[in-house]
Short mmCIF file of C-alpha atoms and ligand atoms in Angstrom, two decimals:
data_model
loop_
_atom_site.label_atom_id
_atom_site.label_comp_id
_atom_site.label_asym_id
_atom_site.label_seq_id
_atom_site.Cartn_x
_atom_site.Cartn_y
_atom_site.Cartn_z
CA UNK A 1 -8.82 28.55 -85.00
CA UNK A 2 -6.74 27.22 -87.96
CA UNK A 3 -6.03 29.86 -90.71
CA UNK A 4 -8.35 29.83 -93.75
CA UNK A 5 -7.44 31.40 -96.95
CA UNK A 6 -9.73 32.40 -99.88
CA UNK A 7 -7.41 30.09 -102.76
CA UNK A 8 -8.58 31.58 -106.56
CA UNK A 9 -7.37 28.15 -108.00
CA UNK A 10 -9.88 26.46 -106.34
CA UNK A 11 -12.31 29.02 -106.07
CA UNK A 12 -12.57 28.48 -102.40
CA UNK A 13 -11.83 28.87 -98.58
CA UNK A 14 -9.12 26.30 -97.77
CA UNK A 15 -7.50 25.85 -94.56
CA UNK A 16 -3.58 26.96 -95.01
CA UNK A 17 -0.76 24.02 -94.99
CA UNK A 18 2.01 24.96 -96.43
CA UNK A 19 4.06 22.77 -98.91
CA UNK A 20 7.02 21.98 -96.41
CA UNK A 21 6.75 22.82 -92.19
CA UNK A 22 5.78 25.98 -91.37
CA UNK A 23 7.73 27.89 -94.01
CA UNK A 24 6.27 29.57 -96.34
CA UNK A 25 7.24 30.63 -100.01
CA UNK A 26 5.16 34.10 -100.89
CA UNK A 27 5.55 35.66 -104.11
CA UNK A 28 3.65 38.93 -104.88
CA UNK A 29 3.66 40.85 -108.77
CA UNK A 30 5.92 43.93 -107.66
CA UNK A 31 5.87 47.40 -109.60
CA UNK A 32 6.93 48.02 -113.08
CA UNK A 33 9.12 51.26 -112.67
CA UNK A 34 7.89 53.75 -115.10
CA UNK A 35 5.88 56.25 -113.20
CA UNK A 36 5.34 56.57 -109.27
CA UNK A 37 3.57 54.38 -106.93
CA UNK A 38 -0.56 55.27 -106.47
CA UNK A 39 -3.01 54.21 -104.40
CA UNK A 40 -3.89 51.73 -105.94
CA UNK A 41 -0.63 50.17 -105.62
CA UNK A 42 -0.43 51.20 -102.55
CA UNK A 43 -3.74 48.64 -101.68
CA UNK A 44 -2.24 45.89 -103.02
CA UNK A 45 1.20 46.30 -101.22
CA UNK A 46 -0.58 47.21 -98.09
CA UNK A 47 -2.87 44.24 -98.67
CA UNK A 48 -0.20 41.54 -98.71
CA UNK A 49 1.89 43.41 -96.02
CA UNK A 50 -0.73 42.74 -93.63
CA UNK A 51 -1.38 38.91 -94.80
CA UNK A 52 2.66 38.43 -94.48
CA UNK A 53 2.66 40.08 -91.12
CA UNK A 54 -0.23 37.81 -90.01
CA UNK A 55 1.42 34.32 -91.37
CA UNK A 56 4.57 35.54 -89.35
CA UNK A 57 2.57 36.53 -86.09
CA UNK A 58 1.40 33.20 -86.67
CA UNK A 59 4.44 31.37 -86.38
CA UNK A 60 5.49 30.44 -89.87
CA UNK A 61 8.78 31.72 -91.36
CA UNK A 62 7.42 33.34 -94.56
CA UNK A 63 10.29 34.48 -97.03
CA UNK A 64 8.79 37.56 -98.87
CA UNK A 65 9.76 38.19 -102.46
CA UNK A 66 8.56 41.05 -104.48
CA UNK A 67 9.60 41.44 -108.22
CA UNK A 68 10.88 44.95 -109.52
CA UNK A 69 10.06 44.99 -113.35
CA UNK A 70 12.60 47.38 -115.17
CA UNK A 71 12.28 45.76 -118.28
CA UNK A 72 9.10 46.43 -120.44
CA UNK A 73 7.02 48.06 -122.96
CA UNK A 74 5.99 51.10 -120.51
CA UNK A 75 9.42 51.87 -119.18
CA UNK A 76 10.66 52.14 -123.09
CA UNK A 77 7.72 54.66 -124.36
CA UNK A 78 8.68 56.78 -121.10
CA UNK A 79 11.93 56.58 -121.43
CA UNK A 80 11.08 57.98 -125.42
CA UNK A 81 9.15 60.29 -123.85
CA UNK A 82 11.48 62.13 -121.81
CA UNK A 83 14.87 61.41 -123.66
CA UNK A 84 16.68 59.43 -120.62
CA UNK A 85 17.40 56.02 -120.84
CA UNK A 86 15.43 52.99 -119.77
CA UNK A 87 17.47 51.52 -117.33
CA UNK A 88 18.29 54.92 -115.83
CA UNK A 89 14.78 55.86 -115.85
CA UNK A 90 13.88 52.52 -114.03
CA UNK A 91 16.40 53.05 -111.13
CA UNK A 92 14.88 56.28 -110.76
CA UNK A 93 11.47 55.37 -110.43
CA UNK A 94 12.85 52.43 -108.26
CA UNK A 95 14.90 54.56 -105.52
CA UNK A 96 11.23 56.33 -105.36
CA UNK A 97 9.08 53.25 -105.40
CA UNK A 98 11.53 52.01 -102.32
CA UNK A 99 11.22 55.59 -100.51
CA UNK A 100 7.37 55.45 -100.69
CA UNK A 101 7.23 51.58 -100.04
CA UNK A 102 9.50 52.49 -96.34
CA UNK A 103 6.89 55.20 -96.14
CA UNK A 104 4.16 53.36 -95.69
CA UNK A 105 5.81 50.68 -93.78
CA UNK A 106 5.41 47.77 -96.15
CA UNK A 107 9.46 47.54 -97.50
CA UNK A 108 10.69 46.67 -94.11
CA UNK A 109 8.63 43.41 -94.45
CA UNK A 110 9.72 42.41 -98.08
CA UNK A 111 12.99 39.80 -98.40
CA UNK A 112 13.85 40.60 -101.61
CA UNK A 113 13.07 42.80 -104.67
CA UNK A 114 14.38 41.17 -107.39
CA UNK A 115 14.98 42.63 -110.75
CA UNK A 116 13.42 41.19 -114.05
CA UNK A 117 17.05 42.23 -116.21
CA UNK A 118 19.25 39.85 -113.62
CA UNK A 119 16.98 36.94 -114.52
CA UNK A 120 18.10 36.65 -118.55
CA UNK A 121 20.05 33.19 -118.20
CA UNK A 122 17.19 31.84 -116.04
CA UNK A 123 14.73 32.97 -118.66
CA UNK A 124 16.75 31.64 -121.65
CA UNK A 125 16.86 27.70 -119.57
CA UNK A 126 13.11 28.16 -119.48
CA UNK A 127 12.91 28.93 -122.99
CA UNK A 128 14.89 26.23 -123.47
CA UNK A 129 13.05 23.73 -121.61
CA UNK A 130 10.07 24.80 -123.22
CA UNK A 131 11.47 24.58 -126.71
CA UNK A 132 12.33 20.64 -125.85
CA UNK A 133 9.36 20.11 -124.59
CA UNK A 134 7.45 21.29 -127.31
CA UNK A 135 5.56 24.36 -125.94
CA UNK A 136 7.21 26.97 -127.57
CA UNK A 137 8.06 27.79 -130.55
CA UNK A 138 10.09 30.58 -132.23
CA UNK A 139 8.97 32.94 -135.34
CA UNK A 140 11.87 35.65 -136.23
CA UNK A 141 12.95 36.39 -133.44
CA UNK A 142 10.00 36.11 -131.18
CA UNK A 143 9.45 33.20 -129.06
CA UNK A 144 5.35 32.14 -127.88
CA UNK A 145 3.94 29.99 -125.81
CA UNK A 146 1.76 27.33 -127.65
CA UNK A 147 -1.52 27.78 -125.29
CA UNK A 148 -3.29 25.35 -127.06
CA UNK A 149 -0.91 22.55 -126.20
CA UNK A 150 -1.44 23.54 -122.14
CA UNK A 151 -5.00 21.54 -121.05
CA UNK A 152 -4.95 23.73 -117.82
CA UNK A 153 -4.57 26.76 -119.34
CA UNK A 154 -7.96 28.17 -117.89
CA UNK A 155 -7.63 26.89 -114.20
CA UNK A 156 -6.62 29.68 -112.53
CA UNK A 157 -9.13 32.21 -114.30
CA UNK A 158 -11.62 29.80 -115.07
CA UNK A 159 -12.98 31.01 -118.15
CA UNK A 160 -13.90 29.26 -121.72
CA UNK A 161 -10.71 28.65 -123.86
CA UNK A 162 -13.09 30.39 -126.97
CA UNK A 163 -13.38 33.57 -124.19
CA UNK A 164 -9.57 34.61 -124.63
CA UNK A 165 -10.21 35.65 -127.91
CA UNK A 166 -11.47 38.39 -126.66
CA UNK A 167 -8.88 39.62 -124.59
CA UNK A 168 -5.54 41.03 -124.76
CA UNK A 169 -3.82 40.15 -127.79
CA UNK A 170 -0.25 40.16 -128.65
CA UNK A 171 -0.24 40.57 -132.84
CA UNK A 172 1.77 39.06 -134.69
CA UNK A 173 1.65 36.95 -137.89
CA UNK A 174 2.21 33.31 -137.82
CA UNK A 175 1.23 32.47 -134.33
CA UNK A 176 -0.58 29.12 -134.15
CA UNK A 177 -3.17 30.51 -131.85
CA UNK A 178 -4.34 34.23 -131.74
CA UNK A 179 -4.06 34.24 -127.14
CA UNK A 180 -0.50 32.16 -127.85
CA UNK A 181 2.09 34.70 -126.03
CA UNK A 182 5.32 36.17 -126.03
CA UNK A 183 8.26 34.45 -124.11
CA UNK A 184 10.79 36.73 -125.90
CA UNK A 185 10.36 39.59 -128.11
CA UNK A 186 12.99 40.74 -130.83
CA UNK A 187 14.69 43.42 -130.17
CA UNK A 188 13.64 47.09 -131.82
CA UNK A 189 15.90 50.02 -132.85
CA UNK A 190 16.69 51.97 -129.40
CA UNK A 191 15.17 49.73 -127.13
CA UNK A 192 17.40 47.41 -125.02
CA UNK A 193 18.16 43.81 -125.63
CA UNK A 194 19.89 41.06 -124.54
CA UNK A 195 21.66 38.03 -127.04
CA UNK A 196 20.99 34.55 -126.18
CA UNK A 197 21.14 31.41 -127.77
CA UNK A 198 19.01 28.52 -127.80
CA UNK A 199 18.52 25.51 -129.73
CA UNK A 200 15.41 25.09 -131.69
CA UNK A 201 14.62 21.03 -133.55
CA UNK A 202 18.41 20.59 -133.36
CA UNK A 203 19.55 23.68 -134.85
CA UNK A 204 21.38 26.28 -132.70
CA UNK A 205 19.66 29.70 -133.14
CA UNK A 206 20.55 33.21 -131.92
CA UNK A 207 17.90 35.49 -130.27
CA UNK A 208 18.84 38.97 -129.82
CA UNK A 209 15.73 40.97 -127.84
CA UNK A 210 14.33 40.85 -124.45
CA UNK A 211 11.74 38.78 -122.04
CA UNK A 212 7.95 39.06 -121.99
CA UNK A 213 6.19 40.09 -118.50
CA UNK A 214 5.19 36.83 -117.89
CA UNK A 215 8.58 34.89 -117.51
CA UNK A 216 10.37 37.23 -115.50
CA UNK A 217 8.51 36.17 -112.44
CA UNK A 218 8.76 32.32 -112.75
CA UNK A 219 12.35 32.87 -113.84
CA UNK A 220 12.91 34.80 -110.57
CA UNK A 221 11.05 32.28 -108.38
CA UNK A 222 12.87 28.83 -110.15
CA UNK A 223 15.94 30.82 -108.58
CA UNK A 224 14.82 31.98 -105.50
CA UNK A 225 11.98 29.30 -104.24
CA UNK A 226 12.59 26.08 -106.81
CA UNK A 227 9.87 24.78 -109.19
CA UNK A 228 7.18 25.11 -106.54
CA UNK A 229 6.26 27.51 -103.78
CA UNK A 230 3.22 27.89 -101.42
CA UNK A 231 1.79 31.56 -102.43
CA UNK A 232 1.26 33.88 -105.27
CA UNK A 233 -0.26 37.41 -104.93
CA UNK A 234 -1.68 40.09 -106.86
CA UNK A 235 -4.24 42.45 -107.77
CA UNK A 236 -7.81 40.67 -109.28
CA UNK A 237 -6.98 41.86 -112.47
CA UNK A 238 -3.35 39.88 -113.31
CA UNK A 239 -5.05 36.58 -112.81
CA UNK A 240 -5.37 36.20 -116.52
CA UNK A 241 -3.52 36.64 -118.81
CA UNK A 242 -0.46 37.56 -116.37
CA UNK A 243 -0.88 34.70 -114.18
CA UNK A 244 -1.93 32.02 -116.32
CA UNK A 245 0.23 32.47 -118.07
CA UNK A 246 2.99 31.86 -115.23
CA UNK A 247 1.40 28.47 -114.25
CA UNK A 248 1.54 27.58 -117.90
CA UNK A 249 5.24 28.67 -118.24
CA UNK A 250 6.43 26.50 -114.99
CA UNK A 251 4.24 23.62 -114.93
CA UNK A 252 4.76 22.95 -118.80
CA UNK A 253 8.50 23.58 -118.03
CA UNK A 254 9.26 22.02 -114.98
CA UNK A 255 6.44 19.06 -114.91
CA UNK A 256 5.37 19.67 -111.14
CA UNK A 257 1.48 20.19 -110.53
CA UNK A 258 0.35 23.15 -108.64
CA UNK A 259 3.29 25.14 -109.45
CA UNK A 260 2.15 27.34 -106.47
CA UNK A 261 -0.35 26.17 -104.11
CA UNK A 262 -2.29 29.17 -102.92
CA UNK A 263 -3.32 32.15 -105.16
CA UNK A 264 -4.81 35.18 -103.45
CA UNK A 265 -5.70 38.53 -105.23
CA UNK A 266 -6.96 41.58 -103.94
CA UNK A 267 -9.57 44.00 -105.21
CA UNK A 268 -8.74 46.93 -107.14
CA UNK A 269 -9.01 50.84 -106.27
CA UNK A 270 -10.83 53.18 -107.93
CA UNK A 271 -10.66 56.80 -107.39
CA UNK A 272 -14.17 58.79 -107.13
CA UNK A 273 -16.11 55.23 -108.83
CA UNK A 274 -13.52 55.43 -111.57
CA UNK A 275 -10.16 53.82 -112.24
CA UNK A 276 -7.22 55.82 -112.31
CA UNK A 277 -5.67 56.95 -115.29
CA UNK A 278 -3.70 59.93 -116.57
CA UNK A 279 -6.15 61.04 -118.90
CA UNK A 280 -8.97 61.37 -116.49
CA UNK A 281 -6.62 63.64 -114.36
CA UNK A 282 -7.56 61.46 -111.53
CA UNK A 283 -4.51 59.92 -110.74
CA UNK A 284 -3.20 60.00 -106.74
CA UNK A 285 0.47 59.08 -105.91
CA UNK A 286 1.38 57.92 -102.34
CA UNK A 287 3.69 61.10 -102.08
CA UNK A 288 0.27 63.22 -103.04
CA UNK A 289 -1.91 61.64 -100.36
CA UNK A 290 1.10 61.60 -97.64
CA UNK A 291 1.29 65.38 -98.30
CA UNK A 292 -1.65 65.33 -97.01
CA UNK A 293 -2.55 62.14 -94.72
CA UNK A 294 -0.09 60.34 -92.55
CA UNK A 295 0.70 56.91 -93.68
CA UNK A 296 -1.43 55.23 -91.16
CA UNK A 297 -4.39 57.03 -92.84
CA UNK A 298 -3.70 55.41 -95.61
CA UNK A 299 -3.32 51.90 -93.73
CA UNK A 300 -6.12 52.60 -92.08
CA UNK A 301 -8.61 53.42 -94.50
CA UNK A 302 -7.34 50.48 -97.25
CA UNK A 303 -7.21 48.03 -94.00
CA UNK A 304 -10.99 48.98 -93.60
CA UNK A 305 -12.18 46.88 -96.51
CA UNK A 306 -11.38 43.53 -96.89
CA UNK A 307 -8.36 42.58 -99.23
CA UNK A 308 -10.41 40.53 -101.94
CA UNK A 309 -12.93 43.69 -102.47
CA UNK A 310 -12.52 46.83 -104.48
CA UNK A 311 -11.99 50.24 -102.62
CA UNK A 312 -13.55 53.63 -103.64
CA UNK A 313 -11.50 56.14 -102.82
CA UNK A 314 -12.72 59.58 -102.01
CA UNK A 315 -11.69 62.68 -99.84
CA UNK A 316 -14.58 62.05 -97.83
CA UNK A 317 -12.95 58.83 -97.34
CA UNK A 318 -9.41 59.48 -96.16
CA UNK A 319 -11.01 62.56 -94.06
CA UNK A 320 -12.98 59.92 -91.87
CA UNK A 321 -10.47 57.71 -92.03
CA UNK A 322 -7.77 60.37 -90.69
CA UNK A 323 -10.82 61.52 -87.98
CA UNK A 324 -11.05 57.55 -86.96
CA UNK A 325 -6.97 57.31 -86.29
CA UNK A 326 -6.80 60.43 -84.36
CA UNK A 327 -10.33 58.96 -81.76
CA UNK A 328 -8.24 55.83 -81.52
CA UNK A 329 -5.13 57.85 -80.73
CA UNK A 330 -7.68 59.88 -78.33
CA UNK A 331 -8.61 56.98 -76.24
CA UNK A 332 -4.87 55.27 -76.13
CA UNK A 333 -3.84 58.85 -74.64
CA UNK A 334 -6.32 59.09 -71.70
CA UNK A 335 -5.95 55.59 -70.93
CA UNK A 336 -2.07 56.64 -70.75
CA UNK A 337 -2.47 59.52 -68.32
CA UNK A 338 -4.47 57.52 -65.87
CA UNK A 339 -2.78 56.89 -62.70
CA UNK A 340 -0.86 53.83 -62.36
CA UNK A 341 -0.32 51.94 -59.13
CA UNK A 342 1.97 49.03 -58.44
CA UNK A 343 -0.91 46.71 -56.56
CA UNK A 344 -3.88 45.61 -58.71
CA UNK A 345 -6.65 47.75 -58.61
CA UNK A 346 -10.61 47.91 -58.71
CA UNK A 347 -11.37 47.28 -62.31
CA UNK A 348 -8.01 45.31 -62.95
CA UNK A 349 -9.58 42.18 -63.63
CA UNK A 350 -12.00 43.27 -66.00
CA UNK A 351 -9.49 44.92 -67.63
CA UNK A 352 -7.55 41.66 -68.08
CA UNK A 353 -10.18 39.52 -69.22
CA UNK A 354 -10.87 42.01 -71.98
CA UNK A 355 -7.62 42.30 -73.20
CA UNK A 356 -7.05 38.37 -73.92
CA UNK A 357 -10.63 38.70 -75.04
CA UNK A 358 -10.09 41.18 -77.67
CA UNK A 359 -6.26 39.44 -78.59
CA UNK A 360 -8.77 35.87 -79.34
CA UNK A 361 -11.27 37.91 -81.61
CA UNK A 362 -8.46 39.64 -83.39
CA UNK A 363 -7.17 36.72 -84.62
CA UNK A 364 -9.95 34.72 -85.05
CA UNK A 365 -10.91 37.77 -87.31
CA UNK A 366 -7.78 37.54 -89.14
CA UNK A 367 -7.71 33.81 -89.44
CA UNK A 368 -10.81 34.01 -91.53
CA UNK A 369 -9.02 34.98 -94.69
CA UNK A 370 -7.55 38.25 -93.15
CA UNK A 371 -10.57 39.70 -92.28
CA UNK A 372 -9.09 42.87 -91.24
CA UNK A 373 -12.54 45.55 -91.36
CA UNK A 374 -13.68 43.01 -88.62
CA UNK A 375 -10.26 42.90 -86.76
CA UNK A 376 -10.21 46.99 -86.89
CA UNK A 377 -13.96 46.84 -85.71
CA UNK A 378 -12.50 44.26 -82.53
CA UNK A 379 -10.02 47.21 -82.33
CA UNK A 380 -12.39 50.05 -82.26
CA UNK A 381 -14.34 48.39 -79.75
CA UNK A 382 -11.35 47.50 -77.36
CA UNK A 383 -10.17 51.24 -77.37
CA UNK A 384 -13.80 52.24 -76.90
CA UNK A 385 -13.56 50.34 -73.60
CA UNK A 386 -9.91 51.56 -73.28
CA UNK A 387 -11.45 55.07 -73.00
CA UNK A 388 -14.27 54.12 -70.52
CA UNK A 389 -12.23 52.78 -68.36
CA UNK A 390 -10.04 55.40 -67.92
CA UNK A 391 -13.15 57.63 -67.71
CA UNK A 392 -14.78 55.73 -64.70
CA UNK A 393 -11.95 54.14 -62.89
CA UNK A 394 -9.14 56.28 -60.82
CA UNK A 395 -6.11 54.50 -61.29
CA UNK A 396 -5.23 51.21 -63.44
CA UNK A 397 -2.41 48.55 -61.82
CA UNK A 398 0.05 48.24 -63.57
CA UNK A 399 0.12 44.88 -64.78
CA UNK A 400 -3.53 45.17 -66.52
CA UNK A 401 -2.33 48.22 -67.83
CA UNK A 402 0.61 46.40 -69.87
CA UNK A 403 -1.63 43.55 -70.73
CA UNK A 404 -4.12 46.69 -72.68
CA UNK A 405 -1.11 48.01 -73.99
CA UNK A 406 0.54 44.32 -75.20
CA UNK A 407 -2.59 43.76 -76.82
CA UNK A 408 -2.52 47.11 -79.23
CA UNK A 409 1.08 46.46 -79.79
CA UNK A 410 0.40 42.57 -80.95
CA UNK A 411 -2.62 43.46 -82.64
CA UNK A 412 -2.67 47.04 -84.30
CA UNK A 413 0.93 47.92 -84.22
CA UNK A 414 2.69 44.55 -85.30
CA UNK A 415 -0.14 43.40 -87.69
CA UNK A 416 -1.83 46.61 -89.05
CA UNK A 417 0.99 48.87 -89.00
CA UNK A 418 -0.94 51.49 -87.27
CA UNK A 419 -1.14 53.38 -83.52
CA UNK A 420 2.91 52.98 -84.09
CA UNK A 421 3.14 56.65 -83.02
CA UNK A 422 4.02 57.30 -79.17
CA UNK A 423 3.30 60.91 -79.26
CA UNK A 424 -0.15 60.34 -77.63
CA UNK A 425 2.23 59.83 -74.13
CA UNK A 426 2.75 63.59 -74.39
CA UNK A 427 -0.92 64.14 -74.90
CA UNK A 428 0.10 66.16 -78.22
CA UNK A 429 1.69 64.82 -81.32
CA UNK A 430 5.35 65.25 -82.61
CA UNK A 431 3.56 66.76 -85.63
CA UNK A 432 1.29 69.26 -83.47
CA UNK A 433 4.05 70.66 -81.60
CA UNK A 434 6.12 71.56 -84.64
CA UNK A 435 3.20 72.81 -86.63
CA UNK A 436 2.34 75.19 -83.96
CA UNK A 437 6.17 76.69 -83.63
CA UNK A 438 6.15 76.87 -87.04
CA UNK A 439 2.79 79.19 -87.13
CA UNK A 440 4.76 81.34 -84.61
CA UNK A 441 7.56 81.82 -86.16
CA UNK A 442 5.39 82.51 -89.12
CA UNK A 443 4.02 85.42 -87.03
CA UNK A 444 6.92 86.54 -85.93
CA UNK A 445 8.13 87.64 -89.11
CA UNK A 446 4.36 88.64 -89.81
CA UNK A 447 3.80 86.22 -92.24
CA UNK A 448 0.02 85.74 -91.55
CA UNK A 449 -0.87 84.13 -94.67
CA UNK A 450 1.31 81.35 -93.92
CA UNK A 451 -0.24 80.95 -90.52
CA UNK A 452 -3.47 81.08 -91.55
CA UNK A 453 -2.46 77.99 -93.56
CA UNK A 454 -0.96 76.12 -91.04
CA UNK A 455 -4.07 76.93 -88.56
CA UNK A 456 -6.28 75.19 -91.55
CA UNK A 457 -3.26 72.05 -91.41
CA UNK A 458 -3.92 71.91 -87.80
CA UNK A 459 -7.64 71.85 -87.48
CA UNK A 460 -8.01 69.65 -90.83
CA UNK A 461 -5.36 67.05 -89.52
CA UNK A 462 -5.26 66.82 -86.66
CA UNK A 463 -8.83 68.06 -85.82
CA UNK A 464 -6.67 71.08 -83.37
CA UNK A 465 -8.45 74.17 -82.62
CA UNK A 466 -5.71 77.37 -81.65
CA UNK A 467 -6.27 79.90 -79.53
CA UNK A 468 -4.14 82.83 -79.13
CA UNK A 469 -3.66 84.60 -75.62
CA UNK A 470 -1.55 87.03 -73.69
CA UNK A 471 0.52 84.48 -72.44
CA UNK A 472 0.54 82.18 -76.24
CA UNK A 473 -1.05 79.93 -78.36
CA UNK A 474 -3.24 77.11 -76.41
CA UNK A 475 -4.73 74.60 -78.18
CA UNK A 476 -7.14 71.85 -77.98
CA UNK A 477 -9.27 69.18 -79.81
CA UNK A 478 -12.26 70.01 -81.67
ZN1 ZN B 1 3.94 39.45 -112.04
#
């Protein structure tokens, strides 16, 4: 089967061709460095990590690029806030952002994270270009983007020009339409800025501020992919205004219909059937749940709903989620400790047949606009069988028994980023082991409370029940 793709520009399924070959261009909205990383962001990085690690299981050569915003309106009132400058307060949410992004195993699979302040001269030719061209125009200092003078201004979002009224405004007077918006904003007392000159009906003028949200990302992607690339991600909600307003920016700059090809956008995350926000004290970072989840938890229970819809995230929900990845780790470890022979045996070829089986429906799964809650259900079923075989057979040969194991590690490892853990070959995890020693050295020095804790860890987690004898602690799964 071909690969299909769910394209918001044309409001339908499309089978995937890429622009040139098999490469592929992908461009997804990075993070804007104020605050940590949550969950939600953590959905829509996890989203496209899987969709990238697809197209590139699929053959293509996909280069990766995911913008770092560390210029903008959030970053300055934090930075206010807490009396440290922006940029310093950007690179340290960054170096965190990074730390959590390798913790959940979507940074190793990103090319690039560029940075919005590296981009100014590539702004200021866009600017430029669409000053010439007639799309933008200047008042003070501020530069805006003439929407009414862009007929495909609604493509992407496909709403009613007289609907944008409604939405978010930029103020300001003089603007020719109220949804016109900012391509540069004049610099304020405190904030930082950048000088750069362009020339407006013939006259040279100096602009001393910095770059709306919108043209940081097709500045970074004229540089990086040229005026047109294959795919654009994001979450549901930055298809308007954030993304129109990118294909206005590059196709009234540059000329070249679709500036990107595909579109895709994931559903949002809410927390408890509300969004997150500070206020509403409801607001998870990715260190918070991985204090208490391992990251494949997480994969595993945003991987369980398909990219374009929302999540609802509850405990409930990571519990079962966390119960789900230790069964699956269950049946991978008795199929491990069955006995393996060099000749084929009994149930070999059944064993076989099911494994390319299960490889097919994977990927026929995922070829259907990443349908990954079906691909984990083709997964759950495969280690279900996994299981019963090594319940009702004696001993595996051990080619079949590769071919099971090749087909987790091309399927859930490489493309879901989960079951990466070998601990299950020593029937207990890494995390287990060291969890118990550290509940006896907690007795040791008689601090029960602290055990008492980490017996909760180890039956919550890891579903582990203790049991202390004369000759130690034995344990076993619940
Ligand atoms: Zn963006």
């Amino acid at each position: 089967m071909a690969l299909f793709l769910f394209n918001t520009l044309s409001g339908k399924k499309e089978a995937f061709k890429p622009l040139h070959d098999s490469s592929v261009k992908f461009f997804v909205c990075g993070q804007t460095v104020y605050d940590d990383a949550h969950i939600g962001h953590a959905k829509a990085y996890i989203d496209f990590d899987v969709i990238i690690r697809w197209l590139r299981n699929s053959g293509y050569s996909v280069k990766y690029v995911q913008n770092i915003t560390d210029v903008d309106d959030k970053i300055i009132i934090r930075a206010k806030e807490t009396g440290i400058q922006p940029m310093e307060l950007a690179r340290h949410y960054e170096k965190r952002f990074m730390e959590d992004m390798e913790a959940i195993g979507v940074k190793q699979g990103v090319d690039e994270y560029p940075r919005s302040h590296d981009f100014i001269e590539e702004i200021r030719q866009q600017i430029q270009l669409l000053l010439d061209k007639g799309y933008a125009y200047i008042i003070e200092g501020d530069v805006y983007f003439d929407v009414k003078k862009f007929k495909d201004y609604t493509k992407l979002s496909h709403m009613k020009i007289e609907e944008l009224e409604k939405h978010r405004i930029e103020p300001k007077e003089g603007k020719k339409n109220v949804y016109d918006f900012a391509l540069w904003k004049m610099a304020k007392e405190g904030e930082p800025s950048w000088k750069i000159s362009v020339k407006s009906n013939g006259k040279a003028v100096e602009l001393n501020g910095r770059p709306g949200w919108h043209i940081e990302d097709t500045a970074m992607t004229w540089k990086i992919f040229g005026e047109q690339y294959d795919i654009h991600g994001g979450a549901r909600e930055l298809v308007f205004p954030h993304h129109s307003n990118e294909i206005a920016q590059a196709e009234a700059a540059f000329g070249k219909k679709p500036f990107v090809k595909y579109w895709l956008h994931c559903g949002v995350l809410t927390v408890d059937g509300v969004k997150m926000s500070k206020s509403l004290k409801n607001f998870i970072t990715i260190r918070d749940v991985l204090k208490m989840y391992d990251a494949e938890v997480l994969r595993l229970l945003i991987l369980s709903t398909h990219y374009r819809k929302a999540v609802d995230y509850t405990e409930e929900l990571a519990k079962a989620a966390n119960k789900k990845l230790n069964a699956m780790y269950e049946a991978l470890s008795s199929f491990y400790s069955m006995k393996v022979s060099a000749t084929a045996q009994e149930g070999d070829r059944d064993l076989l047949l099911k494994s390319k089986q299960y490889i097919e429906e994977f990927a026929d799964s995922m070829d259907n606009d990443f349908n990954t809650p079906l691909a984990l259900s083709k997964l759950t079923a495969f280690l279900g069988y996994m299981r019963a075989f090594a319940e009702s057979n004696g001993s595996v040969g051990s080619k079949a028994r590769d071919a099971a194991f090749d087909a987790v590690d091309r399927t859930a490892n490489r493309v879901l980023g989960i079951l990466m853990k070998e601990e299950y070959k020593r029937g207990a995890s890494h995390d287990v082991e060291s969890l118990i020693a550290q509940r006896e050295a907690a007795r040791k020095t008689k601090d029960f409370k602290k055990a008492d804790e980490i017996r909760k860890t180890l039956k919550e987690r890891y579903n582990v029940i203790l049991e202390d004898t004369d000759t130690g602690v034995k344990w076993h799964r619940a």
